[in-house]
Coordinates of C-alpha atoms in Angstrom, one line a residue:
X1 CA 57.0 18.4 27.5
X2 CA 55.8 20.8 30.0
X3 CA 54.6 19.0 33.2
X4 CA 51.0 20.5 34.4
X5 CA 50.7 22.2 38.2
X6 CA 48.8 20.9 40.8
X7 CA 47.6 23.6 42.9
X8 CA 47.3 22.4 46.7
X9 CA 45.1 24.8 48.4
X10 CA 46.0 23.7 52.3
X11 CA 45.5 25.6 55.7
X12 CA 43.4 25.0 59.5
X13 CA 39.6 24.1 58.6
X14 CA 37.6 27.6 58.5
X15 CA 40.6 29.3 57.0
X16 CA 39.1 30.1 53.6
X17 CA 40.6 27.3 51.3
X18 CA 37.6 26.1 49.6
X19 CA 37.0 30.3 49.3
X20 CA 39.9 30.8 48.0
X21 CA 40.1 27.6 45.7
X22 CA 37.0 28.3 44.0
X23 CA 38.0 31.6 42.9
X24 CA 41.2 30.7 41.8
X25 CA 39.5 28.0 39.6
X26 CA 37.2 30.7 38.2
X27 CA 39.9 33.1 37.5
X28 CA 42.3 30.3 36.2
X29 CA 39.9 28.1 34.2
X30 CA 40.9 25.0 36.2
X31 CA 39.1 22.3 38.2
X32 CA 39.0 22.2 41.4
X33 CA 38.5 19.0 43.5
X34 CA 37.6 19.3 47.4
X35 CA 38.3 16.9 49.4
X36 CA 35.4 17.8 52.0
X37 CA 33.2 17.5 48.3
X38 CA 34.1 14.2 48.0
X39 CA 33.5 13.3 51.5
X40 CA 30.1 14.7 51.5
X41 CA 29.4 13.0 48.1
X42 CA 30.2 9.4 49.6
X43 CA 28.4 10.3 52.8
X44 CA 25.0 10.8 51.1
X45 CA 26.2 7.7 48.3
X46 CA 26.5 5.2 50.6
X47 CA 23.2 6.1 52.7
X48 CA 25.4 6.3 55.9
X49 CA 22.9 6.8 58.9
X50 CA 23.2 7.9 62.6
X51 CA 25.7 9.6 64.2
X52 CA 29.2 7.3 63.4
X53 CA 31.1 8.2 60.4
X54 CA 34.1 5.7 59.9
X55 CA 37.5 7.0 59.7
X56 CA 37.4 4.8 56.0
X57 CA 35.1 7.5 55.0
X58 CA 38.1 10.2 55.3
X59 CA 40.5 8.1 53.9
X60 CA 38.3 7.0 50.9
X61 CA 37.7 10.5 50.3
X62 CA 41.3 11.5 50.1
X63 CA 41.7 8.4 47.7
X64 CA 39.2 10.2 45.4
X65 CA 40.8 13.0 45.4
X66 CA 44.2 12.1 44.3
X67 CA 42.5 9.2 41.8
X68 CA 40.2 12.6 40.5
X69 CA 43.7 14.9 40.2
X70 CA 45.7 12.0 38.7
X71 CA 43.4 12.0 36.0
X72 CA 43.6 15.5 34.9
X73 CA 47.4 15.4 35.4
X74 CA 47.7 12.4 33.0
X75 CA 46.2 14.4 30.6
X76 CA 48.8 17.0 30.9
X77 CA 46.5 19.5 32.6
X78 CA 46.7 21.5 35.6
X79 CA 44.5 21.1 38.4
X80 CA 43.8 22.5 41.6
X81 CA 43.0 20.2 45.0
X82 CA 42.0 21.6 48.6
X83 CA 41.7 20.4 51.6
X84 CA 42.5 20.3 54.9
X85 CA 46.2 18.2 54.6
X86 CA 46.6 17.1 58.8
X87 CA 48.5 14.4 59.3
X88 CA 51.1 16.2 56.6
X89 CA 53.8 13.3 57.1
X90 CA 51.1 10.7 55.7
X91 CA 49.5 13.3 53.7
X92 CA 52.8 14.3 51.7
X93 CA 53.8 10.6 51.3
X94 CA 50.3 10.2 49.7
X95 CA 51.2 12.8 47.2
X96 CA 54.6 11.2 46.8
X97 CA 52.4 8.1 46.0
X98 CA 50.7 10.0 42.9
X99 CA 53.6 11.4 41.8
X100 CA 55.2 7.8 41.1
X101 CA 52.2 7.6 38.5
X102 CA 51.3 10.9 37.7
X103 CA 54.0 13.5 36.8
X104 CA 53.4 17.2 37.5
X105 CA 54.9 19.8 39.5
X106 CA 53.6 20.6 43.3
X107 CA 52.4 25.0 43.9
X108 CA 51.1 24.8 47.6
X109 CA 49.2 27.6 48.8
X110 CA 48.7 27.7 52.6
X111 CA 46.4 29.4 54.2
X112 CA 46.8 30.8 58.0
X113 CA 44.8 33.0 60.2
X114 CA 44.4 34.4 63.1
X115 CA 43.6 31.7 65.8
X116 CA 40.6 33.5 67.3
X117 CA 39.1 33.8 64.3
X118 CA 39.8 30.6 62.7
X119 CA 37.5 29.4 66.4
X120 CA 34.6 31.7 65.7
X121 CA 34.8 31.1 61.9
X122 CA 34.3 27.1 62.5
X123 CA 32.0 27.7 65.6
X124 CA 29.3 29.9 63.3
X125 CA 30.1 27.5 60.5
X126 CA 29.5 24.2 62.7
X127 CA 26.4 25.5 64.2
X128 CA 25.3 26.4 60.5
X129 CA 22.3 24.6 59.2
X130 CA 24.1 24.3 55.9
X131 CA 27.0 22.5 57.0
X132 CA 26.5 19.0 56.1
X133 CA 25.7 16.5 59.1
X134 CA 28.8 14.2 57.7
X135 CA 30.9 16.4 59.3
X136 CA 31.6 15.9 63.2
X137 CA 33.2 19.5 63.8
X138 CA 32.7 19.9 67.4
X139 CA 34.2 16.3 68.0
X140 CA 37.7 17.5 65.8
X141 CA 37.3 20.9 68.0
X142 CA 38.0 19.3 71.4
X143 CA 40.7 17.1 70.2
X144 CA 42.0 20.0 68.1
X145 CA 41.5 23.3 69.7
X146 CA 45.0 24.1 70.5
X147 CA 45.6 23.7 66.9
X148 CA 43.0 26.2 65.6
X149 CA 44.0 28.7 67.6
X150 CA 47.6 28.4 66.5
X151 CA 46.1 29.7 63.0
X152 CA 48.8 27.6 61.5
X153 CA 49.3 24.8 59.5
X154 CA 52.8 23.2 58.7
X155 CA 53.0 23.1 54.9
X156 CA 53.1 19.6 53.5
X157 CA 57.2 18.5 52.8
X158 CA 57.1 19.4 48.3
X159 CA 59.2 20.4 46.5
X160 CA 58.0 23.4 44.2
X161 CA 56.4 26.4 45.1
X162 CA 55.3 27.2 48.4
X163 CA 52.9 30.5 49.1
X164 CA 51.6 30.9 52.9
X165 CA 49.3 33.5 53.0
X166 CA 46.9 35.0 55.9
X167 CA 43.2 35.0 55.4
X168 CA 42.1 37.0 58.4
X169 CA 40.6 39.3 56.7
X170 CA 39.2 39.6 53.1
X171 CA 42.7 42.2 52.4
X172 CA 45.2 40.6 54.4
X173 CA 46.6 39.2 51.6
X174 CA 47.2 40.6 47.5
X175 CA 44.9 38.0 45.9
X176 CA 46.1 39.4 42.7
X177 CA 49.9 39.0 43.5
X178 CA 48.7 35.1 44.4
X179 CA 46.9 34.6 41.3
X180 CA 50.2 36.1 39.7
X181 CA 52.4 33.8 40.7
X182 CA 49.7 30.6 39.7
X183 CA 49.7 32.1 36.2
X184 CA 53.7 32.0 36.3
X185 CA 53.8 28.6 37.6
X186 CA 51.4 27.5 35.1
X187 CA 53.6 29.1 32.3
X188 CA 56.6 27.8 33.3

């Protein structure tokens, strides 16, 4: 029996993974599970007021996550998770976890821009009125700044396929060579 693909969309936050995922779902028929979703989700769920969010929150979400992928995958089904994976040593033992219950095969996209633009993309998205007020984005800037404008993010220690790709602008990448290559992998 074939085992099904799960699709880890990775990358800096404001680097166009939940962009990119979403359209990949579309064009691939698949679901697509966001970890910043889920986080949201329990947020408003739990009726969380003022200005702390605990650190459980984060960790609760990634739970959902991989509970939400395992599930497809034990159907034998492909699915595709995104998410900002920092802290990729506990991140990829996590997915080392699921694989001990749920058999598939790892295809990681990451995503990577130019640091400067990563800053003003997540600056104009933080000061959005639509980004939800779970998120504490200029609290992870000033531990994390450095980072952003790196415009990189270590991909998470798999095994199977591994595509880094740069999403500084809309053409800096062949979406259609990247959507290639899922198909493949999905064939396989």
């Amino acid at each position: 029996m074939r085992q099904p693909v799960l699709l880890i969309v990775n990358g800096l936050p404001s680097a166009g993974k939940t962009t990119l995922a979403r359209r990949l779902a579309a064009d691939l028929a698949l679901p697509v599970f966001s970890r910043d979703a889920i986080h949201e989700t329990l947020y408003d769920a739990l009726g969380t007021q003022g200005e702390v969010v605990s650190p459980a929150l984060g960790s609760a979400a990634f739970a959902l996550l991989y509970t939400s992928a395992g599930t497809v995958l034990a159907a034998g089904q492909p699915v595709i998770i995104e998410a900002y994976f920092g802290r990729a040593a506990l991140r990829t033992a996590e997915l080392a976890r699921l694989r001990e219950t749920r058999v598939f095969t790892p295809f990681q996209i990451v995503c990577a821009a130019d640091g400067r633009v990563l800053l003003r993309r997540f600056l104009a998205r933080a000061g959005s009125s639509e980004r939800h007020r779970s998120h504490r984005d200029l609290e992870w800037l000033a531990e994390n700044k450095e980072l952003l404008l790196s415009g990189h993010l270590a991909p998470l220690a798999l095994d199977g396929a591994l595509v880094e790709i740069d999403t500084t602008t809309p053409f800096s990448f062949e979406y259609v060579r990247l959507l290639q290559a899922a198909r493949a992998a999905l064939a396989s």
